[in-house]
Amino acid sequence: MAGRLNFEILPAGSAATARCGLLTTPHGVVETPAFMPVGTLGAVKGVTPQELSAAGASILLANLYHLALRPGIDTIERLGGLHRFVGWTGPLLTDSGGFQVWSLGHLRTVDDDGVTFRSHLDGSSWRFTPETVVEWQERLGVDVAMALDECPPWPVSREQAAAASERTLGWARRARTAWRGETGGGLFGIVQGGVFHDLRERAARDLAALDFDGYAIGGVSVGEPPAERRAVVERTAAALPPERPRYLMGVGYPADILHAATHGIDLFDCVLPARNARHGVLFTREGALKIRNARFRDDPRPVDERCGCPCCSRLSRAFLHHLVRAGELTGPVLATLHNLRYYLDFMTELRQAIALGALADLAARLACAPLPHDPQEQRSP
Amino acid sequence: MAGRLNFEILPAGSAATARCGLLTTPHGVVETPAFMPVGTLGAVKGVTPQELSAAGASILLANLYHLALRPGIDTIERLGGLHRFVGWTGPLLTDSGGFQVWSLGHLRTVDDDGVTFRSHLDGSSWRFTPETVVEWQERLGVDVAMALDECPPWPVSREQAAAASERTLGWARRARTAWRGETGGGLFGIVQGGVFHDLRERAARDLAALDFDGYAIGGVSVGEPPAERRAVVERTAAALPPERPRYLMGVGYPADILHAATHGIDLFDCVLPARNARHGVLFTREGALKIRNARFRDDPRPVDERCGCPCCSRLSRAFLHHLVRAGELTGPVLATLHNLRYYLDFMTELRQAIALGALADLAARLACAPLPHDPQEQRSP
């Protein structure tokens, strides 16, 4: 069953570990490194699927935890599967819910067989096991499914991290066995292990032996210092099978993405562009703009001169400032369209830089236009 | 100066008073009867200007009151005028602010020269006169400017209505004198007079003598019974010059629009499609859907089978139900895009029905699929 998702690594540029690739899924090909906009409940907040395509997204992420609780797997299956339900014709990846169970579920009790918790919505009782989570994702018809993991909180002791990693590995084995792969999609295993490199490396090797379609680095962007996260990424990526896609979950700012891609990460997701947009923080090639700031009141320039999004192609910073200040709904909509386009354009530049062996130039450009850096809460619960 | 806005009435169908026309403005031609989406602060809530064009809008309404208070006429003028500021390249009409001054302004004092009030935003003191309101709209560069009016509340006594009508007429005379028309746009006068037909008819005749580019029926949709409003529309429309465009302010549901168009009204605006959308009420050719209703949880059909909006062309009622129930931002965005498209499609059908002399058929179709009818608060303050 593994290998259903073809991953072709393109001829390398001069970078040692960075690579461009083509991930072929039942619903289309993803050029990697790729950024997956986060559609928690099936839609990026404020954005239509058509606008998402127009912004350049090739693959969308949705959250199994949220969809399972509401509207429910049965409902989505009856309606023809997740693609049809959310109106996204391209590749879809669903998170396994591990992270959300740990950050949102109440009265959570975990045993070796799975996890029981109460819904954050209505207090109803739920049970997630490695088998149910795989089965649900197969029923949704996703292109990339994720195995259930235990995502320990930050700070985490070595003992906690080791236990979570061990349990995640046992669950991965069961998920791998449960996965039927009949819809042509693939299953990814998730590496845990906190900030302990030996735990991460061992988990990576053990997961690799299970022959997944791809491998994810989980348990990051939970509050750890950026330097520790970067070290985890470097060490773990190096321990993962080079021929399969690698996904860094919930990270991050463009500089974090560039760093990770330099070390061989292929897939990314993050709520930062959309969440910052809703808070009036706009990402540009010149740095970040807090659009509520009075200095934009009379600024006739687009948010980013080099952006082709619906906001920049027609509107000024002054107008966006006006809408955001007034609390008008169109403000966050335009800001989100812009920030997503910024991220997706950045990924294109990143792929070009890898192909041309010019990552250092891109890194230098980013360093000249720093974005706000808040390593906390980059991941959406 | 009047007549700068060319209005050509097309060869009639069989209807006696309904007409199709072409209103030529500096920023393009409007096919009438036309519906103007309401962009209070320069944008329809949740909608980009590109989406507004795609929905079929030909002319956009914005509110002088709101724009004058925030971000201010000076700011918009410095930024190149209202079209450039809001990113709308087609015709723009601004309301004079009369309605908003009466419904939003605090500590309002009116004298024959104008009105003084405090801003609903920050309590700052403002003075609107017929001359300033005309001057501001000319500085914004709008295609259609409205004269300042006094919009009496409902219920209104004959004495109040007569006084407001008299004052509005005096202000119209001054507005007409102040209007320079140098940007090629036109100025409309507003008929007041409450539900008193003789006051309305006299106001219509007196305004007509001032030779405006068009005439509006104001002071409706303020809470009066629908039957009284319809009688006002019929009598007032008949008293207005047939060769100029007629605009019914703040009305209404499609059935109200059809009625008014039957009696020769050419322009409409209303917040109903967008406001209903934000409350989860979707307009369709089969009637209204309250999308939060449990019966839509598993409904695979589009909101309206015959609609080509971004929502209906790709998504189900079940998905919209899911988003709205979950409070996701994409819910009101999709719903607004749909309801606007519904209104704009309806206007196309209305123009066709007039041209074909088939208004009775269209009225019968509407009657078979009734929309929620709340005659209150159709106008946005």
Coordinates of N, CA and C in Angstrom, one line a residue, chain A residues 40-51 53 67 70-71 75 78-79 84-89 278 297-300 309-311 313-316 318-319 322-323 325-326 328-330 332-334 337, chain B residues 40-51 53 67 70-71 75 78-79 84-89 278 297-300 309-311 313-316 318-319 322-323 325-326 328-330 332-334 337:
Chain A
T40 N -9.6 24.6 8.8 CA -9.9 23.8 10.0 C -11.2 23.1 9.8
L41 N -12.2 23.8 9.5 CA -13.6 23.2 9.3 C -13.9 23.0 7.9
G42 N -12.9 23.1 7.0 CA -13.2 22.8 5.6 C -13.0 24.1 4.7
A43 N -12.8 25.2 5.4 CA -12.6 26.5 4.6 C -11.6 27.3 5.4
V44 N -10.8 28.0 4.7 CA -9.9 29.0 5.3 C -10.8 30.2 5.7
K45 N -10.7 30.6 6.9 CA -11.6 31.6 7.4 C -11.7 32.9 6.5
G46 N -12.9 33.1 5.9 CA -13.2 34.2 5.1 C -12.9 34.1 3.6
V47 N -12.5 32.9 3.2 CA -12.0 32.6 1.8 C -12.8 31.6 1.2
T48 N -13.3 31.8 -0.1 CA -14.0 30.8 -0.9 C -12.9 29.9 -1.5
P49 N -13.4 28.7 -1.8 CA -12.4 27.8 -2.5 C -11.9 28.3 -3.8
Q50 N -12.7 29.1 -4.5 CA -12.2 29.7 -5.7 C -11.1 30.7 -5.5
E51 N -11.3 31.5 -4.4 CA -10.2 32.5 -4.1 C -9.0 31.8 -3.7
S53 N -7.9 28.8 -4.7 CA -7.2 28.4 -6.0 C -6.5 29.6 -6.6
L67 N -13.8 18.2 12.2 CA -14.8 17.6 11.2 C -15.5 16.4 11.8
R70 N -18.0 17.8 14.2 CA -19.0 18.6 13.6 C -18.6 18.9 12.2
P71 N -19.3 18.5 11.1 CA -20.6 17.9 11.1 C -20.6 16.3 11.3
T75 N -21.9 12.3 8.1 CA -22.5 13.3 7.2 C -21.7 13.6 6.0
R78 N -21.8 10.7 3.5 CA -23.0 10.7 2.8 C -23.1 11.8 1.7
L79 N -22.4 12.9 2.0 CA -22.4 14.0 1.0 C -21.4 13.9 -0.1
R84 N -15.8 17.0 -2.1 CA -17.1 17.5 -2.6 C -17.7 18.4 -1.5
F85 N -17.6 18.0 -0.2 CA -18.2 18.7 0.8 C -17.6 20.2 0.9
V86 N -16.3 20.3 0.9 CA -15.7 21.6 1.0 C -15.5 22.3 -0.3
G87 N -15.8 21.7 -1.4 CA -15.7 22.3 -2.7 C -14.2 22.5 -3.1
W88 N -13.4 21.6 -2.7 CA -11.9 21.8 -3.1 C -11.6 20.6 -4.0
T89 N -11.2 20.9 -5.2 CA -11.0 19.8 -6.2 C -9.6 19.3 -6.1
R278 N -6.3 38.5 10.3 CA -7.4 38.9 11.1 C -7.1 39.8 12.2
R297 N -3.0 55.8 7.3 CA -4.2 56.4 7.0 C -4.3 57.1 5.6
D298 N -3.2 57.6 5.2 CA -3.1 58.3 3.9 C -2.2 57.7 2.9
D299 N -1.9 56.4 3.2 CA -0.9 55.7 2.3 C -1.5 55.2 1.1
P300 N -1.2 55.8 -0.1 CA -1.9 55.4 -1.3 C -1.3 54.1 -1.9
C309 N -2.5 40.0 -5.4 CA -3.8 39.5 -4.8 C -4.9 40.5 -5.0
P310 N -6.1 40.1 -4.7 CA -7.3 41.1 -5.0 C -7.1 42.4 -4.2
C311 N -6.5 42.4 -3.1 CA -6.3 43.6 -2.3 C -5.2 44.5 -3.0
S313 N -3.9 44.4 -5.9 CA -4.1 44.7 -7.3 C -5.0 45.9 -7.5
R314 N -5.8 46.3 -6.5 CA -6.7 47.3 -6.7 C -6.8 48.4 -5.6
L315 N -6.4 48.0 -4.4 CA -6.7 48.8 -3.2 C -5.4 49.3 -2.5
S316 N -5.6 50.4 -1.8 CA -4.5 51.0 -1.1 C -4.4 50.5 0.4
A318 N -4.3 52.6 2.6 CA -5.3 53.5 3.3 C -6.7 52.9 3.4
F319 N -7.1 52.3 2.3 CA -8.4 51.7 2.3 C -8.5 50.5 3.3
H322 N -8.7 51.8 6.7 CA -10.0 52.3 6.9 C -11.0 51.2 7.3
L323 N -11.0 50.1 6.5 CA -11.9 49.0 6.7 C -11.6 48.3 8.0
R325 N -10.0 49.5 10.7 CA -10.3 50.4 11.8 C -11.8 50.4 12.1
A326 N -12.6 50.4 11.0 CA -14.0 50.5 11.1 C -14.6 49.1 11.5
E328 N -15.0 46.6 9.5 CA -15.8 46.1 8.4 C -15.3 44.7 8.0
L329 N -16.2 43.8 7.8 CA -15.9 42.4 7.4 C -15.0 42.2 6.2
T330 N -15.0 43.2 5.3 CA -14.2 43.1 4.1 C -12.7 43.3 4.5
P332 N -10.8 41.9 7.2 CA -10.1 40.6 7.4 C -10.1 39.7 6.1
V333 N -11.2 39.9 5.3 CA -11.3 39.1 4.1 C -10.1 39.4 3.1
L334 N -10.0 40.7 2.9 CA -8.9 41.2 2.0 C -7.5 40.9 2.6
L337 N -6.7 37.2 2.1 CA -6.4 36.9 0.7 C -5.0 37.4 0.5
Chain B
T40 N -21.6 50.7 2.5 CA -21.7 51.8 3.5 C -20.3 52.6 3.6
L41 N -19.3 51.8 3.9 CA -18.0 52.4 4.1 C -17.1 52.3 2.9
G42 N -17.6 51.9 1.8 CA -16.9 51.8 0.6 C -16.8 50.3 0.1
A43 N -17.2 49.4 0.9 CA -17.2 48.0 0.5 C -18.5 47.3 1.1
V44 N -19.0 46.4 0.2 CA -20.1 45.6 0.7 C -19.5 44.6 1.8
K45 N -20.1 44.5 2.9 CA -19.5 43.7 4.0 C -19.1 42.3 3.6
G46 N -17.8 42.0 3.6 CA -17.3 40.7 3.3 C -17.0 40.4 1.8
V47 N -17.2 41.5 1.0 CA -17.1 41.3 -0.5 C -16.0 42.1 -1.0
T48 N -15.1 41.6 -1.9 CA -14.1 42.4 -2.6 C -14.7 43.1 -3.8
P49 N -14.1 44.1 -4.3 CA -14.7 44.8 -5.4 C -14.7 43.8 -6.6
Q50 N -13.7 43.0 -6.7 CA -13.7 42.0 -7.8 C -14.9 41.1 -7.8
E51 N -15.2 40.6 -6.6 CA -16.4 39.7 -6.4 C -17.7 40.4 -6.7
S53 N -18.1 42.8 -8.9 CA -18.2 42.9 -10.3 C -18.7 41.5 -10.9
L67 N -18.6 58.1 5.3 CA -17.2 58.4 4.8 C -16.7 59.8 5.2
R70 N -15.5 59.2 8.7 CA -14.3 58.3 8.7 C -14.2 57.7 7.4
P71 N -13.1 57.8 6.6 CA -11.9 58.5 7.0 C -11.9 60.0 6.7
T75 N -9.2 63.1 3.2 CA -8.4 61.9 3.0 C -8.7 61.2 1.7
R78 N -7.5 63.3 -1.2 CA -6.0 63.2 -1.4 C -5.6 61.9 -2.0
L79 N -6.4 60.8 -1.7 CA -6.1 59.5 -2.3 C -6.6 59.3 -3.7
R84 N -11.2 55.4 -6.8 CA -9.8 54.9 -6.5 C -9.7 54.3 -5.1
F85 N -10.3 55.1 -4.2 CA -10.2 54.7 -2.8 C -10.8 53.3 -2.5
V86 N -12.0 53.1 -3.1 CA -12.7 51.8 -2.8 C -12.4 50.8 -3.8
G87 N -11.7 51.1 -4.9 CA -11.3 50.1 -5.9 C -12.5 49.7 -6.8
W88 N -13.4 50.6 -7.0 CA -14.6 50.3 -7.8 C -14.5 51.2 -9.0
T89 N -14.4 50.6 -10.2 CA -14.1 51.3 -11.4 C -15.4 51.8 -12.1
R278 N -25.9 37.7 6.3 CA -25.2 37.6 7.6 C -26.0 36.9 8.7
R297 N -28.8 20.1 7.2 CA -27.6 19.4 7.6 C -27.0 18.4 6.6
D298 N -27.9 17.7 5.9 CA -27.5 16.7 5.0 C -28.0 17.0 3.6
D299 N -28.2 18.2 3.3 CA -28.8 18.6 2.0 C -27.7 18.8 1.0
P300 N -27.6 17.9 0.0 CA -26.4 18.0 -0.9 C -26.6 19.0 -2.0
C309 N -23.4 31.7 -8.5 CA -22.5 32.4 -7.6 C -21.4 31.4 -7.1
P310 N -20.3 31.9 -6.4 CA -19.3 31.0 -6.0 C -19.8 30.0 -5.0
C311 N -20.8 30.2 -4.3 CA -21.3 29.3 -3.3 C -22.1 28.2 -4.1
S313 N -22.1 27.4 -7.2 CA -21.5 26.7 -8.3 C -20.6 25.6 -7.8
R314 N -20.4 25.5 -6.5 CA -19.4 24.5 -6.0 C -19.9 23.8 -4.7
L315 N -20.7 24.5 -3.9 CA -20.9 24.0 -2.5 C -22.4 23.7 -2.3
S316 N -22.6 22.9 -1.2 CA -23.9 22.4 -0.9 C -24.5 23.2 0.2
A318 N -25.6 21.9 2.8 CA -25.0 21.2 4.0 C -23.7 21.9 4.4
F319 N -22.9 22.2 3.4 CA -21.6 22.9 3.8 C -21.8 24.3 4.4
H322 N -23.1 24.0 7.8 CA -22.0 23.7 8.7 C -21.2 24.9 9.0
L323 N -20.8 25.7 8.0 CA -20.0 26.9 8.3 C -20.7 27.9 9.1
R325 N -23.3 27.4 11.2 CA -23.5 26.8 12.5 C -22.2 27.0 13.4
A326 N -21.1 26.8 12.7 CA -19.8 26.8 13.4 C -19.3 28.2 13.6
E328 N -18.1 30.2 11.3 CA -16.9 30.4 10.5 C -17.1 31.6 9.6
L329 N -16.1 32.4 9.4 CA -16.2 33.7 8.7 C -16.6 33.4 7.2
T330 N -16.2 32.3 6.7 CA -16.5 32.0 5.3 C -18.0 31.8 5.1
P332 N -20.8 33.8 6.3 CA -21.4 35.0 5.8 C -20.8 35.5 4.5
V333 N -19.6 35.2 4.3 CA -19.0 35.7 3.0 C -19.7 35.0 1.8
L334 N -19.8 33.6 1.9 CA -20.5 32.9 0.8 C -21.9 33.3 0.7
L337 N -22.3 36.7 -1.0 CA -22.0 36.5 -2.4 C -23.3 35.9 -3.1

